[in-house]
Amino acid sequence: MKRDSQVFEIIEKERQRQMSGIELIASENFVSDEVMEAMGSVMTNKYAEGYPGKRYYGGCQFVDETEQLAIDRLKELFGAVWVNVQPHSGAQANMAVFLTLLKPGDKFMGLDLSHGGHLSHGSKVNSSGMLYSPIAYEVDEETGMVDYDKMEEIALIEKPKLLLAGASAYSRDWDYKRMRAIADKIGAFLMADIAHPAGLIAVGLLNDPLKYCHVVTSTTHKTLRGPRGGIIMMGEDFENPFGKTTMKGVVRKMSSLFDSGVFPGIQGGPLEHIIAAKAVAFGEALQKEYKDYMKQVKKNANIMANAFIDKGYHVISDGTDNHLMLIDLRTKFPEITGRKVENRLVLADITVNKNMVPFDNRSPFQASGLRIGTPAITTRGMKEDHMPVIVDFIDQIISDIDNDELIIKVKEQVNAMMSEFPMFAG
Ligand SMILES: *Cc1c(COP(=O)(O)O)cnc(C)c1O
């Protein structure tokens, strides 16, 4: 019996919820017991402002070791030349990069939020939109793919100081090479935010942004399957934005600027328990099993997207290259909002999130789309055969959206199915 039964009883309910449901939120995953153990460890007690070997506090010899391990493993995972593992979240990794490369009022250009971009890419309620001047590029209405020609046209007129690749609800790969050519034409920095597809990129299943971008940010808790957190990385290929003559000089200068952007720029003490857990997760991602897992995630997403298309749903861009898909409900069910579907599916223990679709005529609170991803269910062990079954559950509920008895029936089947995929030791 825990002393704070109030909190721990709630945690137990959340654990049951996670075990018994089908988790399809594209940004979620289930970490290993070892990642959780590191997160709940004594490392949380340590103040360590600064970086390994250069701290503002005594007693940092062991957190130095775990942070250095996290750094070394992450470099190996992405073939990066330099990394920072301290950002508390993906949004903070972006904030630190913007703080480093932009001055207040400077223009930067990212994917429109209603076309799949992220809050931290220039939303007017986020610091990125308050402090800087965001300009948006879009996806093509016909194809659902990023319109690079239009991006170039806008970039040449607006001349943003930074061009940003990456999204939260975009199911296709990115042409970083093309974006680098655009950035070079206007002397802009190229940045990629790979918060979502990072795991697929790490194992070589998607294009490598580190080859073309000056800087790359990510979260560690989505496809990477680590603790909640952020990272910043630099690859080998960058021009020389600071007028230094050697590559080494450029790396040193830029990396020390990014380090200062994180601390003291936007953060104080790093979360050393989370950094230890990042080290564990990066170690896991370097194993062959993780590559097999990522392949299965992609395979499952592809099969699931096709199963939705077979049932008459409009999947934006007609499919997926990665771990997620965006479904525009308006084709099959013009009257039903994403919000309604999200709420009804939750009652059957199926978790998805409503999402704006490109050129949506509804507000973000109603939304006409659903974003669905396969990282979490693939961690549970689900394979190709299970995908059509899940799509069928979802389609049954949407097709008879107000039927409460149906929901109870589906929920029973969902719970029975998920009991075949145990998780969490102890
Ligand atoms: C999830 C996400 C983030 C933010 O991550 P948080 O850890 O929630 O701050 C940033 N960028 C993109 C593209 C994302 O999808």
Short mmCIF file of C-alpha atoms and ligand atoms in Angstrom, two decimals:
data_model
loop_
_atom_site.label_atom_id
_atom_site.label_comp_id
_atom_site.label_asym_id
_atom_site.label_seq_id
_atom_site.Cartn_x
_atom_site.Cartn_y
_atom_site.Cartn_z
CA MET A 1 0.00 0.00 0.00
CA LYS A 2 1.43 3.34 -1.10
CA ARG A 3 1.13 6.26 1.31
CA ASP A 4 -0.24 8.55 -1.37
CA SER A 5 -2.98 6.19 -2.47
CA GLN A 6 -4.82 9.08 -4.09
CA VAL A 7 -2.17 9.53 -6.77
CA PHE A 8 -1.14 5.90 -7.13
CA GLU A 9 -4.69 4.67 -7.56
CA ILE A 10 -5.07 7.08 -10.45
CA ILE A 11 -1.78 5.87 -11.94
CA GLU A 12 -3.03 2.31 -11.70
CA LYS A 13 -6.17 3.28 -13.63
CA GLU A 14 -4.02 4.84 -16.33
CA ARG A 15 -1.92 1.68 -16.51
CA GLN A 16 -5.07 -0.39 -17.01
CA ARG A 17 -6.29 2.02 -19.68
CA GLN A 18 -3.03 1.69 -21.58
CA MET A 19 -3.07 -2.09 -21.36
CA SER A 20 -6.67 -2.68 -22.39
CA GLY A 21 -7.05 -0.24 -25.30
CA ILE A 22 -5.88 0.12 -28.89
CA GLU A 23 -3.52 3.08 -28.90
CA LEU A 24 -3.47 4.76 -32.31
CA ILE A 25 -2.24 8.25 -31.41
CA ALA A 26 0.62 8.70 -33.86
CA SER A 27 2.84 10.58 -31.41
CA GLU A 28 2.58 8.02 -28.61
CA ASN A 29 4.48 4.87 -27.82
CA PHE A 30 5.19 2.48 -24.93
CA VAL A 31 8.69 2.67 -23.48
CA SER A 32 10.57 -0.34 -22.16
CA ASP A 33 10.68 -1.14 -18.45
CA GLU A 34 14.35 -0.11 -18.43
CA VAL A 35 13.59 3.31 -19.88
CA MET A 36 10.97 3.75 -17.15
CA GLU A 37 13.35 2.54 -14.47
CA ALA A 38 15.95 5.12 -15.48
CA MET A 39 13.27 7.86 -15.49
CA GLY A 40 12.23 6.95 -11.96
CA SER A 41 15.81 6.78 -10.69
CA VAL A 42 17.91 8.82 -8.24
CA MET A 43 19.28 10.83 -11.19
CA THR A 44 16.27 13.11 -10.69
CA ASN A 45 17.87 14.47 -7.51
CA LYS A 46 20.91 15.96 -9.20
CA TYR A 47 21.45 19.55 -10.30
CA ALA A 48 23.82 19.69 -13.25
CA GLU A 49 23.59 23.06 -15.00
CA GLY A 50 26.14 23.09 -17.79
CA TYR A 51 27.47 20.21 -19.88
CA PRO A 52 29.55 17.07 -19.10
CA GLY A 53 32.92 18.15 -17.74
CA LYS A 54 31.78 21.79 -17.52
CA ARG A 55 29.15 21.96 -14.78
CA TYR A 56 28.19 24.67 -12.34
CA TYR A 57 27.70 22.13 -9.51
CA GLY A 58 29.86 19.58 -7.73
CA GLY A 59 29.12 15.86 -7.63
CA CYS A 60 28.30 15.58 -11.32
CA GLN A 61 30.74 12.76 -12.09
CA PHE A 62 28.03 10.13 -12.61
CA VAL A 63 25.43 12.22 -14.41
CA ASP A 64 28.35 13.27 -16.64
CA GLU A 65 28.78 9.60 -17.51
CA THR A 66 25.13 8.99 -18.40
CA GLU A 67 24.83 12.25 -20.33
CA GLN A 68 28.01 11.43 -22.28
CA LEU A 69 26.64 7.96 -23.03
CA ALA A 70 23.41 9.51 -24.31
CA ILE A 71 25.44 11.89 -26.51
CA ASP A 72 27.70 9.15 -27.91
CA ARG A 73 24.84 6.75 -28.61
CA LEU A 74 22.71 9.42 -30.27
CA LYS A 75 25.63 10.46 -32.52
CA GLU A 76 26.08 6.84 -33.55
CA LEU A 77 22.34 6.36 -34.15
CA PHE A 78 22.04 9.24 -36.63
CA GLY A 79 25.64 9.57 -37.78
CA ALA A 80 25.62 13.06 -36.26
CA VAL A 81 28.74 15.17 -35.70
CA TRP A 82 27.31 17.00 -32.71
CA VAL A 83 24.21 16.58 -30.52
CA ASN A 84 22.57 18.16 -27.48
CA VAL A 85 20.40 15.84 -25.35
CA GLN A 86 19.18 18.39 -22.80
CA PRO A 87 16.01 19.95 -24.29
CA HIS A 88 13.08 19.11 -22.01
CA SER A 89 10.78 18.62 -24.99
CA GLY A 90 10.54 18.87 -28.77
CA ALA A 91 9.06 22.34 -28.56
CA GLN A 92 12.00 23.46 -26.42
CA ALA A 93 14.53 22.02 -28.86
CA ASN A 94 12.89 24.17 -31.54
CA MET A 95 12.80 27.18 -29.27
CA ALA A 96 16.54 26.87 -28.57
CA VAL A 97 17.37 26.64 -32.28
CA PHE A 98 15.21 29.65 -33.14
CA LEU A 99 16.78 31.62 -30.30
CA THR A 100 20.21 30.76 -31.71
CA LEU A 101 19.59 31.41 -35.41
CA LEU A 102 16.91 34.13 -35.43
CA LYS A 103 16.49 37.58 -33.97
CA PRO A 104 13.07 38.76 -32.80
CA GLY A 105 11.06 39.76 -35.85
CA ASP A 106 13.07 37.61 -38.29
CA LYS A 107 11.14 35.62 -40.88
CA PHE A 108 11.16 31.84 -40.94
CA MET A 109 9.14 29.50 -43.10
CA GLY A 110 7.43 26.24 -42.14
CA LEU A 111 4.50 24.03 -43.10
CA ASP A 112 1.12 25.60 -42.45
CA LEU A 113 -0.30 24.32 -39.17
CA SER A 114 -3.60 23.28 -40.74
CA HIS A 115 -1.62 21.33 -43.35
CA GLY A 116 0.24 19.24 -40.78
CA GLY A 117 2.75 21.68 -39.27
CA HIS A 118 3.39 21.87 -35.52
CA LEU A 119 2.37 24.48 -32.96
CA SER A 120 6.05 25.36 -32.45
CA HIS A 121 6.42 26.14 -36.18
CA GLY A 122 4.85 29.56 -35.96
CA SER A 123 1.43 29.30 -34.30
CA LYS A 124 0.41 32.74 -33.07
CA VAL A 125 -0.25 31.32 -29.59
CA ASN A 126 3.30 29.87 -29.42
CA SER A 127 6.52 31.79 -28.77
CA SER A 128 7.63 30.92 -32.35
CA GLY A 129 4.74 32.97 -33.69
CA MET A 130 4.95 35.74 -31.10
CA LEU A 131 8.68 36.46 -31.30
CA TYR A 132 9.36 35.79 -34.99
CA SER A 133 7.53 36.30 -38.27
CA PRO A 134 6.33 32.95 -39.59
CA ILE A 135 5.57 32.39 -43.25
CA ALA A 136 3.78 29.24 -44.35
CA TYR A 137 4.10 26.86 -47.25
CA GLU A 138 1.37 24.33 -47.95
CA VAL A 139 0.52 20.96 -49.40
CA ASP A 140 -1.08 20.72 -52.83
CA GLU A 141 -4.85 20.32 -52.58
CA GLU A 142 -4.97 17.61 -55.27
CA THR A 143 -2.08 15.42 -54.17
CA GLY A 144 -1.83 16.19 -50.45
CA MET A 145 1.96 16.43 -50.91
CA VAL A 146 4.17 19.39 -49.97
CA ASP A 147 4.26 21.76 -52.94
CA TYR A 148 8.00 22.42 -53.32
CA ASP A 149 7.59 24.63 -56.40
CA LYS A 150 5.26 26.93 -54.53
CA MET A 151 7.55 26.77 -51.49
CA GLU A 152 10.40 28.02 -53.66
CA GLU A 153 8.27 30.78 -55.18
CA ILE A 154 7.26 32.07 -51.74
CA ALA A 155 10.79 31.68 -50.34
CA LEU A 156 12.30 33.77 -53.16
CA ILE A 157 9.83 36.57 -52.49
CA GLU A 158 9.82 36.51 -48.68
CA LYS A 159 13.49 35.53 -48.15
CA PRO A 160 13.06 33.93 -44.71
CA LYS A 161 16.21 33.53 -42.65
CA LEU A 162 15.34 29.92 -41.86
CA LEU A 163 13.48 27.25 -43.81
CA LEU A 164 11.89 24.49 -41.75
CA ALA A 165 11.04 20.94 -42.83
CA GLY A 166 8.97 18.58 -40.72
CA ALA A 167 5.42 18.12 -39.47
CA SER A 168 3.10 16.45 -37.02
CA ALA A 169 0.49 15.15 -39.43
CA TYR A 170 2.18 14.52 -42.77
CA SER A 171 2.43 10.95 -44.01
CA ARG A 172 5.01 11.47 -46.76
CA ASP A 173 8.79 11.66 -46.85
CA TRP A 174 10.59 15.01 -47.26
CA ASP A 175 12.81 16.22 -50.09
CA TYR A 176 15.56 17.75 -47.94
CA LYS A 177 17.87 18.04 -50.94
CA ARG A 178 15.37 20.23 -52.78
CA MET A 179 14.80 22.32 -49.66
CA ARG A 180 18.55 22.80 -49.23
CA ALA A 181 18.76 24.08 -52.80
CA ILE A 182 15.97 26.57 -52.01
CA ALA A 183 17.64 27.61 -48.75
CA ASP A 184 20.98 28.11 -50.54
CA LYS A 185 19.35 30.38 -53.15
CA ILE A 186 18.28 32.83 -50.45
CA GLY A 187 21.11 32.25 -47.95
CA ALA A 188 18.76 30.73 -45.36
CA PHE A 189 19.43 28.10 -42.72
CA LEU A 190 17.75 24.77 -43.33
CA MET A 191 16.32 23.03 -40.28
CA ALA A 192 14.38 19.77 -40.04
CA ASP A 193 12.12 18.88 -37.12
CA ILE A 194 11.87 15.09 -37.23
CA ALA A 195 9.89 14.71 -33.98
CA HIS A 196 7.56 12.16 -35.59
CA PRO A 197 9.59 10.05 -38.05
CA ALA A 198 12.93 10.12 -36.14
CA GLY A 199 12.96 6.36 -35.56
CA LEU A 200 12.32 5.57 -39.21
CA ILE A 201 15.09 7.97 -40.22
CA ALA A 202 17.53 6.50 -37.66
CA VAL A 203 17.27 3.03 -39.22
CA GLY A 204 17.38 4.29 -42.82
CA LEU A 205 13.73 3.80 -43.79
CA LEU A 206 13.28 7.48 -44.77
CA ASN A 207 15.51 10.17 -46.31
CA ASP A 208 18.33 11.43 -44.09
CA PRO A 209 17.91 15.11 -43.15
CA LEU A 210 21.35 15.33 -41.52
CA LYS A 211 22.95 15.20 -44.96
CA TYR A 212 21.28 18.43 -46.05
CA CYS A 213 20.17 20.41 -43.01
CA HIS A 214 22.23 22.78 -40.92
CA VAL A 215 20.41 21.57 -37.85
CA VAL A 216 17.90 18.87 -36.95
CA THR A 217 15.60 18.71 -33.91
CA SER A 218 13.46 15.88 -32.62
CA THR A 219 11.50 14.52 -29.73
CA THR A 220 12.64 11.28 -28.13
CA HIS A 221 9.24 9.86 -27.16
CA LYS A 222 7.44 9.27 -30.44
CA THR A 223 8.81 6.69 -32.90
CA LEU A 224 12.15 6.83 -31.03
CA ARG A 225 10.36 5.17 -28.09
CA GLY A 226 12.30 6.90 -25.33
CA PRO A 227 11.34 9.17 -22.42
CA ARG A 228 9.49 12.43 -23.14
CA GLY A 229 12.13 14.90 -24.29
CA GLY A 230 13.94 16.74 -27.07
CA ILE A 231 17.27 16.64 -28.90
CA ILE A 232 19.25 18.82 -31.32
CA MET A 233 21.69 17.40 -33.89
CA MET A 234 24.06 18.52 -36.63
CA GLY A 235 25.25 16.37 -39.50
CA GLU A 236 28.42 16.54 -41.53
CA ASP A 237 27.23 18.63 -44.41
CA PHE A 238 26.91 22.29 -43.89
CA GLU A 239 28.08 25.35 -45.65
CA ASN A 240 29.92 27.89 -43.72
CA PRO A 241 27.46 30.37 -42.31
CA PHE A 242 29.97 31.98 -39.96
CA GLY A 243 32.77 32.63 -42.44
CA LYS A 244 35.13 30.16 -40.78
CA THR A 245 37.51 28.37 -43.08
CA THR A 246 37.52 24.86 -41.66
CA MET A 247 34.62 22.51 -41.13
CA LYS A 248 35.84 21.81 -37.60
CA GLY A 249 35.72 25.51 -36.82
CA VAL A 250 32.15 25.77 -38.11
CA VAL A 251 31.00 22.78 -36.07
CA ARG A 252 32.65 24.11 -32.95
CA LYS A 253 31.18 27.56 -33.36
CA MET A 254 27.66 26.43 -34.23
CA SER A 255 27.55 23.71 -31.60
CA SER A 256 28.62 26.05 -28.85
CA LEU A 257 25.96 28.52 -29.95
CA PHE A 258 23.27 25.81 -29.88
CA ASP A 259 24.51 24.57 -26.50
CA SER A 260 24.15 28.10 -25.15
CA GLY A 261 20.74 28.36 -26.82
CA VAL A 262 19.53 25.43 -24.68
CA PHE A 263 21.37 26.36 -21.49
CA PRO A 264 21.35 29.12 -20.37
CA GLY A 265 19.21 30.32 -23.31
CA ILE A 266 15.90 28.67 -22.46
CA GLN A 267 16.53 26.15 -19.67
CA GLY A 268 18.17 25.81 -16.28
CA GLY A 269 19.15 22.43 -14.86
CA PRO A 270 18.89 19.46 -17.23
CA LEU A 271 16.62 16.51 -16.36
CA GLU A 272 19.40 14.00 -15.73
CA HIS A 273 16.98 11.14 -14.98
CA ILE A 274 15.38 11.73 -18.38
CA ILE A 275 18.81 11.98 -20.01
CA ALA A 276 19.77 8.62 -18.45
CA ALA A 277 16.54 7.21 -19.89
CA LYS A 278 17.40 8.77 -23.27
CA ALA A 279 20.73 6.90 -23.12
CA VAL A 280 18.84 3.65 -22.48
CA ALA A 281 16.41 4.31 -25.36
CA PHE A 282 19.20 5.24 -27.81
CA GLY A 283 21.00 2.03 -26.82
CA GLU A 284 17.82 0.09 -27.60
CA ALA A 285 17.44 1.89 -30.92
CA LEU A 286 20.95 0.77 -31.92
CA GLN A 287 19.91 -2.89 -31.67
CA LYS A 288 18.74 -4.95 -34.62
CA GLU A 289 15.37 -5.58 -32.92
CA TYR A 290 14.58 -1.88 -33.15
CA LYS A 291 15.15 -1.82 -36.89
CA ASP A 292 12.80 -4.80 -37.22
CA TYR A 293 10.29 -2.92 -35.08
CA MET A 294 10.49 0.17 -37.28
CA LYS A 295 10.01 -1.92 -40.43
CA GLN A 296 6.91 -3.44 -38.87
CA VAL A 297 5.58 0.01 -37.89
CA LYS A 298 5.87 1.13 -41.50
CA LYS A 299 4.39 -2.07 -42.86
CA ASN A 300 1.45 -1.86 -40.45
CA ALA A 301 0.78 1.78 -41.36
CA ASN A 302 0.80 0.98 -45.05
CA ILE A 303 -1.62 -1.92 -44.64
CA MET A 304 -3.87 0.12 -42.40
CA ALA A 305 -3.99 3.04 -44.86
CA ASN A 306 -4.93 0.66 -47.66
CA ALA A 307 -7.61 -0.94 -45.51
CA PHE A 308 -9.17 2.51 -44.92
CA ILE A 309 -8.97 3.29 -48.64
CA ASP A 310 -10.66 -0.05 -49.44
CA LYS A 311 -13.54 0.97 -47.18
CA GLY A 312 -14.00 4.22 -49.08
CA TYR A 313 -12.15 6.63 -46.81
CA HIS A 314 -10.01 9.41 -48.21
CA VAL A 315 -6.49 9.07 -46.86
CA ILE A 316 -4.65 12.34 -47.52
CA SER A 317 -2.01 11.82 -50.26
CA ASP A 318 -3.56 8.37 -50.84
CA GLY A 319 -1.27 6.56 -48.45
CA THR A 320 1.79 6.81 -46.26
CA ASP A 321 5.58 6.55 -46.37
CA ASN A 322 5.91 6.57 -42.59
CA HIS A 323 4.13 5.54 -39.41
CA LEU A 324 0.97 7.61 -39.72
CA MET A 325 -1.95 8.54 -41.91
CA LEU A 326 -4.40 11.39 -42.03
CA ILE A 327 -7.99 10.53 -42.88
CA ASP A 328 -10.35 13.13 -44.32
CA LEU A 329 -13.78 12.07 -43.08
CA ARG A 330 -15.60 14.45 -45.42
CA THR A 331 -15.51 12.07 -48.39
CA LYS A 332 -17.35 9.20 -46.70
CA PHE A 333 -19.11 11.00 -43.82
CA PRO A 334 -19.47 14.72 -44.61
CA GLU A 335 -21.69 15.28 -41.54
CA ILE A 336 -19.44 13.69 -38.92
CA THR A 337 -16.66 15.69 -37.24
CA GLY A 338 -13.29 14.38 -36.13
CA ARG A 339 -14.18 15.41 -32.62
CA LYS A 340 -17.27 13.23 -32.56
CA VAL A 341 -15.38 10.21 -33.89
CA GLU A 342 -12.57 10.70 -31.36
CA ASN A 343 -15.08 10.84 -28.51
CA ARG A 344 -17.04 7.80 -29.65
CA LEU A 345 -13.93 5.67 -30.29
CA VAL A 346 -12.61 6.41 -26.79
CA LEU A 347 -15.73 4.76 -25.38
CA ALA A 348 -14.69 1.58 -27.19
CA ASP A 349 -11.12 1.91 -25.82
CA ILE A 350 -9.73 2.95 -29.20
CA THR A 351 -7.64 6.12 -28.93
CA VAL A 352 -7.07 8.38 -31.93
CA ASN A 353 -6.92 12.15 -32.26
CA LYS A 354 -9.07 14.43 -34.33
CA ASN A 355 -6.97 16.51 -36.68
CA MET A 356 -7.41 19.32 -39.15
CA VAL A 357 -7.01 18.18 -42.74
CA PRO A 358 -5.51 20.45 -45.42
CA PHE A 359 -8.11 22.99 -46.60
CA ASP A 360 -10.40 22.02 -43.72
CA ASN A 361 -13.63 24.00 -43.39
CA ARG A 362 -14.01 23.15 -39.70
CA SER A 363 -12.22 24.63 -36.68
CA PRO A 364 -9.40 22.76 -34.92
CA PHE A 365 -11.86 21.92 -32.12
CA GLN A 366 -14.22 20.11 -34.48
CA ALA A 367 -11.85 19.16 -37.34
CA SER A 368 -12.70 16.98 -40.33
CA GLY A 369 -9.92 14.48 -39.95
CA LEU A 370 -8.40 11.74 -37.87
CA ARG A 371 -4.70 11.18 -37.41
CA ILE A 372 -3.82 7.54 -36.89
CA GLY A 373 -0.43 5.98 -36.24
CA THR A 374 1.00 2.51 -35.69
CA PRO A 375 4.08 2.96 -33.39
CA ALA A 376 2.29 2.08 -30.13
CA ILE A 377 0.29 -0.94 -31.35
CA THR A 378 3.39 -2.28 -33.09
CA THR A 379 5.28 -2.06 -29.79
CA ARG A 380 2.46 -4.17 -28.35
CA GLY A 381 3.34 -6.80 -30.97
CA MET A 382 0.56 -6.32 -33.49
CA LYS A 383 1.28 -7.40 -37.04
CA GLU A 384 -0.18 -7.07 -40.55
CA ASP A 385 -3.17 -9.33 -39.87
CA HIS A 386 -4.44 -7.16 -37.04
CA MET A 387 -4.62 -3.97 -39.11
CA PRO A 388 -7.79 -4.74 -41.09
CA VAL A 389 -9.45 -5.90 -37.86
CA ILE A 390 -8.75 -2.52 -36.23
CA VAL A 391 -9.92 -0.62 -39.30
CA ASP A 392 -13.10 -2.67 -39.22
CA PHE A 393 -13.74 -1.74 -35.56
CA ILE A 394 -13.29 1.93 -36.41
CA ASP A 395 -15.43 1.77 -39.53
CA GLN A 396 -18.25 -0.02 -37.70
CA ILE A 397 -18.38 2.72 -35.08
CA ILE A 398 -18.19 5.64 -37.51
CA SER A 399 -20.84 4.05 -39.75
CA ASP A 400 -23.28 3.81 -36.84
CA ILE A 401 -21.95 6.68 -34.78
CA ASP A 402 -24.78 7.01 -32.22
CA ASN A 403 -25.16 3.30 -31.49
CA ASP A 404 -24.22 2.80 -27.82
CA GLU A 405 -24.74 -0.96 -27.86
CA LEU A 406 -22.38 -1.35 -30.77
CA ILE A 407 -19.72 0.55 -28.86
CA ILE A 408 -20.04 -1.81 -25.90
CA LYS A 409 -19.77 -4.78 -28.24
CA VAL A 410 -16.68 -3.40 -29.97
CA LYS A 411 -15.09 -2.48 -26.63
CA GLU A 412 -15.40 -6.09 -25.46
CA GLN A 413 -13.67 -7.29 -28.61
CA VAL A 414 -10.97 -4.63 -28.24
CA ASN A 415 -10.26 -5.59 -24.63
CA ALA A 416 -10.17 -9.29 -25.49
CA MET A 417 -7.79 -8.65 -28.37
CA MET A 418 -5.43 -6.49 -26.31
CA SER A 419 -5.26 -9.04 -23.48
CA GLU A 420 -3.29 -11.15 -25.98
CA PHE A 421 -0.56 -8.48 -26.02
CA PRO A 422 0.69 -8.08 -22.45
CA MET A 423 3.05 -5.30 -21.42
CA PHE A 424 4.72 -3.81 -18.35
CA ALA A 425 6.63 -6.20 -16.13
CA GLY A 426 5.91 -6.18 -12.40
C1 LIG B 1 5.44 16.50 -31.18
C2 LIG B 1 6.13 17.53 -31.97
C3 LIG B 1 6.90 18.53 -31.36
C4 LIG B 1 6.85 18.86 -29.89
O1 LIG B 1 7.11 17.96 -29.00
P1 LIG B 1 6.81 18.22 -27.45
O2 LIG B 1 7.77 17.30 -26.82
O3 LIG B 1 5.39 17.90 -27.25
O4 LIG B 1 7.13 19.64 -27.15
C5 LIG B 1 7.62 19.40 -32.15
N1 LIG B 1 7.59 19.31 -33.47
C6 LIG B 1 6.85 18.39 -34.10
C7 LIG B 1 6.85 18.35 -35.59
C8 LIG B 1 6.08 17.49 -33.37
O5 LIG B 1 5.31 16.61 -34.01
#
